[in-house]
Structures are given as structure tokens and as C-alpha cells.
Amino acid sequence: MSEKKLKFNSKTIHGGQNPDAAYGAVMPPIYQTSTYAQTTPGGHKGYAYSRSANPTRTALENSLASIENGNYGLAFASGIAAIDAVIKLLNPGDEVVSTNDVYGGSYRLFKQVFEKFGIKFQFIGMQNAEAIEEYITENTKLLWIETPTNPMMNIIDIKAVSKLARKHNVLLAVDNTFATPYLQVPLDLGADIVMHSATKYLGGHSDVVVGALIVNDKDLADKLYFIQNASGAVCGPMDSFLTLRGIKTLHVRMQRHCENGKAIATYLAKHPKIEKVFWPGFEDHPNHEIAKNQMSDFGGMISFIPKGSNYENAIKIVEKLQIFTLAESLGGVESLAGHPASMTHASIPKEERQKSGVVDSLIRLSVGIEDKADLIADLEKAIG
Ligand SMILES: *Cc1c(COP(=O)(O)O)cnc(C)c1O
């Protein structure tokens, strides 16, 4: 099947998938095995040891490559493990330029784990792609971006940044966790590496922790595969199966996430007790035009600031919500609410956090696929 020709809504179901060779199972079996019988040393069917490769993981990796329009997919034990593998492409003295409201766990990995190995990280505002160039030095090897960003919903122009990356011969990696390939396909826009926390929308049911990388270039894929096997943070067979099952409904879930997201963003924006709503679908969002160009819709992630609110107030609101569950994470079928300053972004120092707009009163919503009337009623009660 020439599946590069399939439409996205078919790739989620068929991309990289074939009925199992042994019995024709339509879903790939969970190959819960660490090792494989060999007829003679090296005489195996492509699988020798499950850190190096496992058939259920291969099925997921092929699906990931297909939905992101890439040639190679790699599945990891977590999103962070996938990021860890990318940074291990670098050497001491190399520099990375990243965005100043990057995911808190990425920031922690960069600053607290990799900086002591001599890799330098700079965190800058990237809403204006041209402003990035002055931070690129001869030691810069990687641009690490996220769009929309978490939790400020800033939009970065992937095409413009990829042009800069080409010009300076540096790699561009895009964390596509928030958008998913349903909304935007970074490899088509010139990125070299796409990364996912498949824990979120790809898995979609808040039941796994999984990470992914997708690339087009064979040489880059080989290097990442070497690191995946050498460092060993691989995705297990059961988690591979669950993520694959999640991906099969990604397009229908995303459609509803977008529909509900729009309804709730619009409701909040009109609410007299709400100061500001951050959602790229608004025409007055500073990079709305770029969002419109590179995304097919605007997603279900929304942040907002209640009027006259502070740390305690914001916490009171999230505690009052009943259908929105107060929890870390995002992208599942159920709606979640979070308080970035004390939860997802607590590992970023307060001054850094506030510089990028993550104030103490900010609340983040991951709008699920429940009935939107119930979600709005829940917010109405909590905001008061
Ligand atoms: C959750 C998340 C990660 C980290 O992924 P894990 O699966 O939790 O390790 C990275 N980037 C973004 C944008 C995330 O939301």
C-alpha cells in the first residue's frame, strides 16, 4: 500500500499497519517477550532482543512515521526520554536555542541534566522568528521549539525557523505534542525532527507514558536509533499497543477537542470575571495569522487569567471544578485543569516563569471530548 498517498484520517488507522503474518490478527499482538529464538547465531527473523526491536513497538513506530509524514519513527519510554535521545546527538561545547516557555520538564532536563555535560541552552522569545538569528553562534547545533507553547499558547512560525536552521546548518526539532499531526505537520514545514509526548493526544486516554521521534533523514534516524538502543529508554510492548490503539481515533478525537476548545475559549473571552484568554484561534492572538497558515484548526488547549486573581484565588477555582479533573497532563478524552505555577511549571524559577507570562493566577485547561454544555456549566460554577 502506497500509504504516503493516504489521507490523514486513513493513515491514523492503516499507516504502517498490516495484519499479523502468523494468524492475520488485525491488531498487532502484544509481543510480551524480551528475546527471540535463533536457528543459528544471528539467525533470527529481524528481532533478537526487545531493547533493540520488538514487533509491537515496530508497528507503533511505523504508525508514528506515517501520521507525521516521515520516513522513520522511534518510540521511547516517555516524551522526556525522546528529548533526552535528541540532546545526546550533541557534544560538550554545543549550544541549543530554545523557547522561553518550553515545557517545564524539557527545561529541567536541559538545565539540570545536560548543562553539567557542557551543553549550553538559551531560552528566548520566538514569536518573532527573525529575532532568533542573533542567538545562533558557530557552536549552535540545535533549535528546540514547541508550538503552540505550554501554557501561554504562543505560536512560532515553523517554516520561518526552519529557513534559519537551514541557513546556519543547525537541526530544527519541533515538540508537536500540543498540536498533533492532525493540526500541523512540522516535517512538511521544514523541521528535521518531530518529537511527541505520546502520553498526551496520541495515546489520548491518559493510560500510558510514551515518547516519540519522527525524522526523514536516514543518517539522523540511524544516529537516533543507535542512541535509543544504547541508552535503552524504549517503549514497552503493552504501551506500544495502547498508543497504537489511541492513534486510530486521533482524528475524530481532535475534531471534537477543537470544537469544544473553540466553544470554551469563546465562553471565557466573554465572561465578565475573566481578564485574559490565551488561545491561538482568536483573531487578536498576536500570531493568529501564522497559526492559521500552519495549523488546520486551533486545538483544545486554553489558558486564562481570572480578573483580580492571585495564587490562592486561582487554586480555589481549580479546586471547585468537578467535571474538569485537577491534574497534570493533557490530551486525554477527559477534561483536565491545571495550575502551571504550582504544577507543570513549578520546576522553572519564579522570575523565569513570570518573564514568559506564567503568572501565579494562570489556569490551564485541556478541554476533553465530553458534552461542551456540561464543561461550560462546570466552569460557570467554579468561576462564580
Ligand atoms: C508532557 C510533555 C512532555 C514530556 O513528556 P512525558 O511523556 O511526560 O515524558 C514534553 N513536551 C510537552 C509539550 C509535554 O506536554
PDB file of N, CA and C in Angstrom, residues 79-158:
ATOM      1  N   GLY A  79       8.028  10.916  26.802  1.00  0.00           N
ATOM      2  CA  GLY A  79       8.381  12.060  25.968  1.00  0.00           C
ATOM      3  C   GLY A  79       9.762  12.580  26.328  1.00  0.00           C
ATOM      4  N   ILE A  80      10.022  12.641  27.620  1.00  0.00           N
ATOM      5  CA  ILE A  80      11.316  13.138  28.091  1.00  0.00           C
ATOM      6  C   ILE A  80      12.459  12.238  27.600  1.00  0.00           C
ATOM      7  N   ALA A  81      12.232  10.931  27.575  1.00  0.00           N
ATOM      8  CA  ALA A  81      13.262  10.013  27.067  1.00  0.00           C
ATOM      9  C   ALA A  81      13.540  10.285  25.587  1.00  0.00           C
ATOM     10  N   ALA A  82      12.513  10.682  24.848  1.00  0.00           N
ATOM     11  CA  ALA A  82      12.692  11.016  23.428  1.00  0.00           C
ATOM     12  C   ALA A  82      13.542  12.290  23.295  1.00  0.00           C
ATOM     13  N   ILE A  83      13.269  13.285  24.143  1.00  0.00           N
ATOM     14  CA  ILE A  83      14.045  14.536  24.112  1.00  0.00           C
ATOM     15  C   ILE A  83      15.497  14.242  24.507  1.00  0.00           C
ATOM     16  N   ASP A  84      15.652  13.425  25.538  1.00  0.00           N
ATOM     17  CA  ASP A  84      16.967  13.011  26.029  1.00  0.00           C
ATOM     18  C   ASP A  84      17.794  12.419  24.872  1.00  0.00           C
ATOM     19  N   ALA A  85      17.164  11.607  24.050  1.00  0.00           N
ATOM     20  CA  ALA A  85      17.879  10.980  22.920  1.00  0.00           C
ATOM     21  C   ALA A  85      18.341  12.042  21.918  1.00  0.00           C
ATOM     22  N   VAL A  86      17.509  13.060  21.693  1.00  0.00           N
ATOM     23  CA  VAL A  86      17.896  14.112  20.735  1.00  0.00           C
ATOM     24  C   VAL A  86      19.106  14.888  21.265  1.00  0.00           C
ATOM     25  N   ILE A  87      19.082  15.242  22.544  1.00  0.00           N
ATOM     26  CA  ILE A  87      20.196  16.032  23.094  1.00  0.00           C
ATOM     27  C   ILE A  87      21.492  15.207  23.095  1.00  0.00           C
ATOM     28  N   LYS A  88      21.368  13.890  23.182  1.00  0.00           N
ATOM     29  CA  LYS A  88      22.555  13.036  23.138  1.00  0.00           C
ATOM     30  C   LYS A  88      23.213  12.969  21.751  1.00  0.00           C
ATOM     31  N   LEU A  89      22.591  13.611  20.754  1.00  0.00           N
ATOM     32  CA  LEU A  89      23.252  13.772  19.449  1.00  0.00           C
ATOM     33  C   LEU A  89      24.402  14.776  19.565  1.00  0.00           C
ATOM     34  N   LEU A  90      24.355  15.613  20.639  1.00  0.00           N
ATOM     35  CA  LEU A  90      25.271  16.749  20.748  1.00  0.00           C
ATOM     36  C   LEU A  90      26.540  16.394  21.515  1.00  0.00           C
ATOM     37  N   ASN A  91      27.497  17.305  21.485  1.00  0.00           N
ATOM     38  CA  ASN A  91      28.770  17.138  22.185  1.00  0.00           C
ATOM     39  C   ASN A  91      29.000  18.316  23.123  1.00  0.00           C
ATOM     40  N   PRO A  92      29.897  18.130  24.133  1.00  0.00           N
ATOM     41  CA  PRO A  92      30.228  19.260  25.011  1.00  0.00           C
ATOM     42  C   PRO A  92      30.667  20.467  24.182  1.00  0.00           C
ATOM     43  N   GLY A  93      30.209  21.653  24.575  1.00  0.00           N
ATOM     44  CA  GLY A  93      30.537  22.866  23.831  1.00  0.00           C
ATOM     45  C   GLY A  93      29.443  23.256  22.848  1.00  0.00           C
ATOM     46  N   ASP A  94      28.586  22.303  22.484  1.00  0.00           N
ATOM     47  CA  ASP A  94      27.492  22.617  21.558  1.00  0.00           C
ATOM     48  C   ASP A  94      26.428  23.459  22.263  1.00  0.00           C
ATOM     49  N   GLU A  95      25.707  24.229  21.461  1.00  0.00           N
ATOM     50  CA  GLU A  95      24.666  25.107  22.018  1.00  0.00           C
ATOM     51  C   GLU A  95      23.299  24.804  21.409  1.00  0.00           C
ATOM     52  N   VAL A  96      22.285  25.005  22.247  1.00  0.00           N
ATOM     53  CA  VAL A  96      20.901  24.801  21.832  1.00  0.00           C
ATOM     54  C   VAL A  96      20.141  26.103  22.087  1.00  0.00           C
ATOM     55  N   VAL A  97      19.341  26.536  21.129  1.00  0.00           N
ATOM     56  CA  VAL A  97      18.475  27.694  21.357  1.00  0.00           C
ATOM     57  C   VAL A  97      17.044  27.177  21.449  1.00  0.00           C
ATOM     58  N   SER A  98      16.373  27.549  22.530  1.00  0.00           N
ATOM     59  CA  SER A  98      15.015  27.064  22.746  1.00  0.00           C
ATOM     60  C   SER A  98      14.107  28.214  23.160  1.00  0.00           C
ATOM     61  N   THR A  99      12.822  27.905  23.261  1.00  0.00           N
ATOM     62  CA  THR A  99      11.864  28.958  23.569  1.00  0.00           C
ATOM     63  C   THR A  99      11.704  29.148  25.079  1.00  0.00           C
ATOM     64  N   ASN A 100      11.400  30.379  25.489  1.00  0.00           N
ATOM     65  CA  ASN A 100      11.390  30.684  26.927  1.00  0.00           C
ATOM     66  C   ASN A 100      10.152  30.184  27.657  1.00  0.00           C
ATOM     67  N   ASP A 101       9.167  29.632  26.931  1.00  0.00           N
ATOM     68  CA  ASP A 101       8.103  28.960  27.688  1.00  0.00           C
ATOM     69  C   ASP A 101       7.988  27.497  27.263  1.00  0.00           C
ATOM     70  N   VAL A 102       9.175  26.900  27.119  1.00  0.00           N
ATOM     71  CA  VAL A 102       9.266  25.470  26.794  1.00  0.00           C
ATOM     72  C   VAL A 102       8.664  24.653  27.948  1.00  0.00           C
ATOM     73  N   TYR A 103       8.183  23.459  27.643  1.00  0.00           N
ATOM     74  CA  TYR A 103       7.629  22.546  28.654  1.00  0.00           C
ATOM     75  C   TYR A 103       8.581  22.446  29.855  1.00  0.00           C
ATOM     76  N   GLY A 104       8.042  22.530  31.057  1.00  0.00           N
ATOM     77  CA  GLY A 104       8.854  22.556  32.274  1.00  0.00           C
ATOM     78  C   GLY A 104       9.821  21.387  32.396  1.00  0.00           C
ATOM     79  N   GLY A 105       9.389  20.208  32.013  1.00  0.00           N
ATOM     80  CA  GLY A 105      10.243  19.015  32.104  1.00  0.00           C
ATOM     81  C   GLY A 105      11.394  19.063  31.109  1.00  0.00           C
ATOM     82  N   SER A 106      11.164  19.700  29.957  1.00  0.00           N
ATOM     83  CA  SER A 106      12.245  19.861  28.971  1.00  0.00           C
ATOM     84  C   SER A 106      13.288  20.818  29.541  1.00  0.00           C
ATOM     85  N   TYR A 107      12.795  21.916  30.132  1.00  0.00           N
ATOM     86  CA  TYR A 107      13.685  22.911  30.751  1.00  0.00           C
ATOM     87  C   TYR A 107      14.547  22.257  31.831  1.00  0.00           C
ATOM     88  N   ARG A 108      13.918  21.449  32.674  1.00  0.00           N
ATOM     89  CA  ARG A 108      14.638  20.785  33.763  1.00  0.00           C
ATOM     90  C   ARG A 108      15.701  19.828  33.211  1.00  0.00           C
ATOM     91  N   LEU A 109      15.338  19.067  32.181  1.00  0.00           N
ATOM     92  CA  LEU A 109      16.298  18.138  31.561  1.00  0.00           C
ATOM     93  C   LEU A 109      17.492  18.901  30.981  1.00  0.00           C
ATOM     94  N   PHE A 110      17.179  19.999  30.274  1.00  0.00           N
ATOM     95  CA  PHE A 110      18.245  20.787  29.642  1.00  0.00           C
ATOM     96  C   PHE A 110      19.170  21.378  30.718  1.00  0.00           C
ATOM     97  N   LYS A 111      18.560  22.077  31.696  1.00  0.00           N
ATOM     98  CA  LYS A 111      19.360  22.835  32.668  1.00  0.00           C
ATOM     99  C   LYS A 111      20.018  21.949  33.717  1.00  0.00           C
ATOM    100  N   GLN A 112      19.275  20.988  34.228  1.00  0.00           N
ATOM    101  CA  GLN A 112      19.784  20.258  35.399  1.00  0.00           C
ATOM    102  C   GLN A 112      20.485  18.950  35.058  1.00  0.00           C
ATOM    103  N   VAL A 113      20.257  18.440  33.861  1.00  0.00           N
ATOM    104  CA  VAL A 113      20.950  17.198  33.492  1.00  0.00           C
ATOM    105  C   VAL A 113      22.045  17.480  32.468  1.00  0.00           C
ATOM    106  N   PHE A 114      21.700  18.165  31.374  1.00  0.00           N
ATOM    107  CA  PHE A 114      22.657  18.261  30.272  1.00  0.00           C
ATOM    108  C   PHE A 114      23.650  19.411  30.386  1.00  0.00           C
ATOM    109  N   GLU A 115      23.285  20.459  31.127  1.00  0.00           N
ATOM    110  CA  GLU A 115      24.212  21.588  31.195  1.00  0.00           C
ATOM    111  C   GLU A 115      25.527  21.167  31.870  1.00  0.00           C
ATOM    112  N   LYS A 116      25.425  20.238  32.821  1.00  0.00           N
ATOM    113  CA  LYS A 116      26.668  19.832  33.509  1.00  0.00           C
ATOM    114  C   LYS A 116      27.574  18.982  32.613  1.00  0.00           C
ATOM    115  N   PHE A 117      27.058  18.521  31.473  1.00  0.00           N
ATOM    116  CA  PHE A 117      27.907  17.831  30.497  1.00  0.00           C
ATOM    117  C   PHE A 117      28.463  18.802  29.447  1.00  0.00           C
ATOM    118  N   GLY A 118      28.301  20.100  29.706  1.00  0.00           N
ATOM    119  CA  GLY A 118      28.930  21.093  28.841  1.00  0.00           C
ATOM    120  C   GLY A 118      28.112  21.521  27.639  1.00  0.00           C
ATOM    121  N   ILE A 119      26.828  21.194  27.635  1.00  0.00           N
ATOM    122  CA  ILE A 119      25.965  21.677  26.544  1.00  0.00           C
ATOM    123  C   ILE A 119      25.252  22.929  27.053  1.00  0.00           C
ATOM    124  N   LYS A 120      25.237  23.987  26.203  1.00  0.00           N
ATOM    125  CA  LYS A 120      24.658  25.257  26.651  1.00  0.00           C
ATOM    126  C   LYS A 120      23.262  25.444  26.067  1.00  0.00           C
ATOM    127  N   PHE A 121      22.372  25.997  26.884  1.00  0.00           N
ATOM    128  CA  PHE A 121      20.996  26.228  26.450  1.00  0.00           C
ATOM    129  C   PHE A 121      20.642  27.697  26.620  1.00  0.00           C
ATOM    130  N   GLN A 122      20.000  28.256  25.608  1.00  0.00           N
ATOM    131  CA  GLN A 122      19.485  29.626  25.722  1.00  0.00           C
ATOM    132  C   GLN A 122      17.981  29.566  25.530  1.00  0.00           C
ATOM    133  N   PHE A 123      17.250  30.323  26.354  1.00  0.00           N
ATOM    134  CA  PHE A 123      15.791  30.335  26.263  1.00  0.00           C
ATOM    135  C   PHE A 123      15.351  31.741  25.898  1.00  0.00           C
ATOM    136  N   ILE A 124      14.719  31.855  24.751  1.00  0.00           N
ATOM    137  CA  ILE A 124      14.373  33.192  24.248  1.00  0.00           C
ATOM    138  C   ILE A 124      12.929  33.213  23.720  1.00  0.00           C
ATOM    139  N   GLY A 125      12.377  34.423  23.612  1.00  0.00           N
ATOM    140  CA  GLY A 125      11.068  34.586  22.980  1.00  0.00           C
ATOM    141  C   GLY A 125      11.216  34.331  21.484  1.00  0.00           C
ATOM    142  N   MET A 126      10.339  33.521  20.913  1.00  0.00           N
ATOM    143  CA  MET A 126      10.493  33.151  19.498  1.00  0.00           C
ATOM    144  C   MET A 126       9.282  33.510  18.646  1.00  0.00           C
ATOM    145  N   GLN A 127       8.395  34.361  19.214  1.00  0.00           N
ATOM    146  CA  GLN A 127       7.191  34.690  18.449  1.00  0.00           C
ATOM    147  C   GLN A 127       7.544  35.436  17.167  1.00  0.00           C
ATOM    148  N   ASN A 128       8.685  36.137  17.208  1.00  0.00           N
ATOM    149  CA  ASN A 128       9.204  36.759  16.008  1.00  0.00           C
ATOM    150  C   ASN A 128      10.438  35.969  15.576  1.00  0.00           C
ATOM    151  N   ALA A 129      10.286  35.178  14.503  1.00  0.00           N
ATOM    152  CA  ALA A 129      11.337  34.232  14.104  1.00  0.00           C
ATOM    153  C   ALA A 129      12.654  34.950  13.788  1.00  0.00           C
ATOM    154  N   GLU A 130      12.563  36.184  13.240  1.00  0.00           N
ATOM    155  CA  GLU A 130      13.796  36.896  12.868  1.00  0.00           C
ATOM    156  C   GLU A 130      14.690  37.173  14.077  1.00  0.00           C
ATOM    157  N   ALA A 131      14.040  37.343  15.241  1.00  0.00           N
ATOM    158  CA  ALA A 131      14.809  37.675  16.447  1.00  0.00           C
ATOM    159  C   ALA A 131      15.670  36.511  16.934  1.00  0.00           C
ATOM    160  N   ILE A 132      15.453  35.340  16.370  1.00  0.00           N
ATOM    161  CA  ILE A 132      16.204  34.161  16.833  1.00  0.00           C
ATOM    162  C   ILE A 132      17.642  34.196  16.319  1.00  0.00           C
ATOM    163  N   GLU A 133      17.811  34.780  15.132  1.00  0.00           N
ATOM    164  CA  GLU A 133      19.093  34.659  14.432  1.00  0.00           C
ATOM    165  C   GLU A 133      20.279  35.154  15.261  1.00  0.00           C
ATOM    166  N   GLU A 134      20.086  36.250  16.005  1.00  0.00           N
ATOM    167  CA  GLU A 134      21.226  36.808  16.753  1.00  0.00           C
ATOM    168  C   GLU A 134      21.713  35.881  17.870  1.00  0.00           C
ATOM    169  N   TYR A 135      20.919  34.876  18.207  1.00  0.00           N
ATOM    170  CA  TYR A 135      21.342  33.936  19.260  1.00  0.00           C
ATOM    171  C   TYR A 135      22.062  32.710  18.691  1.00  0.00           C
ATOM    172  N   ILE A 136      22.082  32.601  17.377  1.00  0.00           N
ATOM    173  CA  ILE A 136      22.741  31.450  16.751  1.00  0.00           C
ATOM    174  C   ILE A 136      24.227  31.748  16.586  1.00  0.00           C
ATOM    175  N   THR A 137      25.083  30.935  17.196  1.00  0.00           N
ATOM    176  CA  THR A 137      26.532  31.113  17.083  1.00  0.00           C
ATOM    177  C   THR A 137      27.099  29.953  16.274  1.00  0.00           C
ATOM    178  N   GLU A 138      28.427  29.972  16.098  1.00  0.00           N
ATOM    179  CA  GLU A 138      29.029  28.854  15.341  1.00  0.00           C
ATOM    180  C   GLU A 138      28.942  27.531  16.109  1.00  0.00           C
ATOM    181  N   ASN A 139      28.646  27.621  17.421  1.00  0.00           N
ATOM    182  CA  ASN A 139      28.509  26.388  18.216  1.00  0.00           C
ATOM    183  C   ASN A 139      27.074  25.864  18.274  1.00  0.00           C
ATOM    184  N   THR A 140      26.133  26.658  17.760  1.00  0.00           N
ATOM    185  CA  THR A 140      24.733  26.226  17.826  1.00  0.00           C
ATOM    186  C   THR A 140      24.512  25.028  16.904  1.00  0.00           C
ATOM    187  N   LYS A 141      23.934  23.982  17.469  1.00  0.00           N
ATOM    188  CA  LYS A 141      23.714  22.764  16.685  1.00  0.00           C
ATOM    189  C   LYS A 141      22.234  22.400  16.579  1.00  0.00           C
ATOM    190  N   LEU A 142      21.418  23.011  17.471  1.00  0.00           N
ATOM    191  CA  LEU A 142      20.020  22.573  17.520  1.00  0.00           C
ATOM    192  C   LEU A 142      19.116  23.731  17.939  1.00  0.00           C
ATOM    193  N   LEU A 143      17.989  23.858  17.234  1.00  0.00           N
ATOM    194  CA  LEU A 143      16.920  24.752  17.686  1.00  0.00           C
ATOM    195  C   LEU A 143      15.799  23.850  18.196  1.00  0.00           C
ATOM    196  N   TRP A 144      15.356  24.087  19.423  1.00  0.00           N
ATOM    197  CA  TRP A 144      14.311  23.249  20.008  1.00  0.00           C
ATOM    198  C   TRP A 144      13.066  24.097  20.231  1.00  0.00           C
ATOM    199  N   ILE A 145      12.025  23.819  19.470  1.00  0.00           N
ATOM    200  CA  ILE A 145      10.823  24.653  19.615  1.00  0.00           C
ATOM    201  C   ILE A 145       9.580  23.826  19.917  1.00  0.00           C
ATOM    202  N   GLU A 146       8.575  24.543  20.382  1.00  0.00           N
ATOM    203  CA  GLU A 146       7.281  23.974  20.720  1.00  0.00           C
ATOM    204  C   GLU A 146       6.266  24.971  20.195  1.00  0.00           C
ATOM    205  N   THR A 147       5.222  24.536  19.536  1.00  0.00           N
ATOM    206  CA  THR A 147       4.175  25.464  19.100  1.00  0.00           C
ATOM    207  C   THR A 147       2.874  24.708  18.863  1.00  0.00           C
ATOM    208  N   PRO A 148       1.757  25.105  19.465  1.00  0.00           N
ATOM    209  CA  PRO A 148       1.639  26.175  20.448  1.00  0.00           C
ATOM    210  C   PRO A 148       2.441  25.845  21.709  1.00  0.00           C
ATOM    211  N   THR A 149       2.905  26.900  22.398  1.00  0.00           N
ATOM    212  CA  THR A 149       3.714  26.662  23.588  1.00  0.00           C
ATOM    213  C   THR A 149       2.814  26.418  24.802  1.00  0.00           C
ATOM    214  N   ASN A 150       3.450  25.855  25.794  1.00  0.00           N
ATOM    215  CA  ASN A 150       2.782  25.432  27.015  1.00  0.00           C
ATOM    216  C   ASN A 150       3.240  26.301  28.182  1.00  0.00           C
ATOM    217  N   PRO A 151       2.399  27.001  28.835  1.00  0.00           N
ATOM    218  CA  PRO A 151       0.938  27.083  28.709  1.00  0.00           C
ATOM    219  C   PRO A 151       0.449  28.381  28.060  1.00  0.00           C
ATOM    220  N   MET A 152       1.371  29.177  27.454  1.00  0.00           N
ATOM    221  CA  MET A 152       0.962  30.513  27.009  1.00  0.00           C
ATOM    222  C   MET A 152       0.332  30.524  25.613  1.00  0.00           C
ATOM    223  N   MET A 153       0.357  29.379  24.929  1.00  0.00           N
ATOM    224  CA  MET A 153      -0.250  29.254  23.599  1.00  0.00           C
ATOM    225  C   MET A 153       0.355  30.250  22.601  1.00  0.00           C
ATOM    226  N   ASN A 154       1.669  30.511  22.783  1.00  0.00           N
ATOM    227  CA  ASN A 154       2.352  31.302  21.776  1.00  0.00           C
ATOM    228  C   ASN A 154       2.549  30.444  20.531  1.00  0.00           C
ATOM    229  N   ILE A 155       2.583  31.112  19.397  1.00  0.00           N
ATOM    230  CA  ILE A 155       2.746  30.400  18.135  1.00  0.00           C
ATOM    231  C   ILE A 155       4.090  30.776  17.534  1.00  0.00           C
ATOM    232  N   ILE A 156       4.846  29.769  17.124  1.00  0.00           N
ATOM    233  CA  ILE A 156       6.135  30.001  16.479  1.00  0.00           C
ATOM    234  C   ILE A 156       6.010  29.568  15.015  1.00  0.00           C
ATOM    235  N   ASP A 157       6.552  30.386  14.126  1.00  0.00           N
ATOM    236  CA  ASP A 157       6.457  30.139  12.690  1.00  0.00           C
ATOM    237  C   ASP A 157       7.462  29.041  12.294  1.00  0.00           C
ATOM    238  N   ILE A 158       6.988  27.818  12.154  1.00  0.00           N
ATOM    239  CA  ILE A 158       7.887  26.677  11.909  1.00  0.00           C
ATOM    240  C   ILE A 158       8.658  26.852  10.601  1.00  0.00           C
TER     241      ILE A 158
END
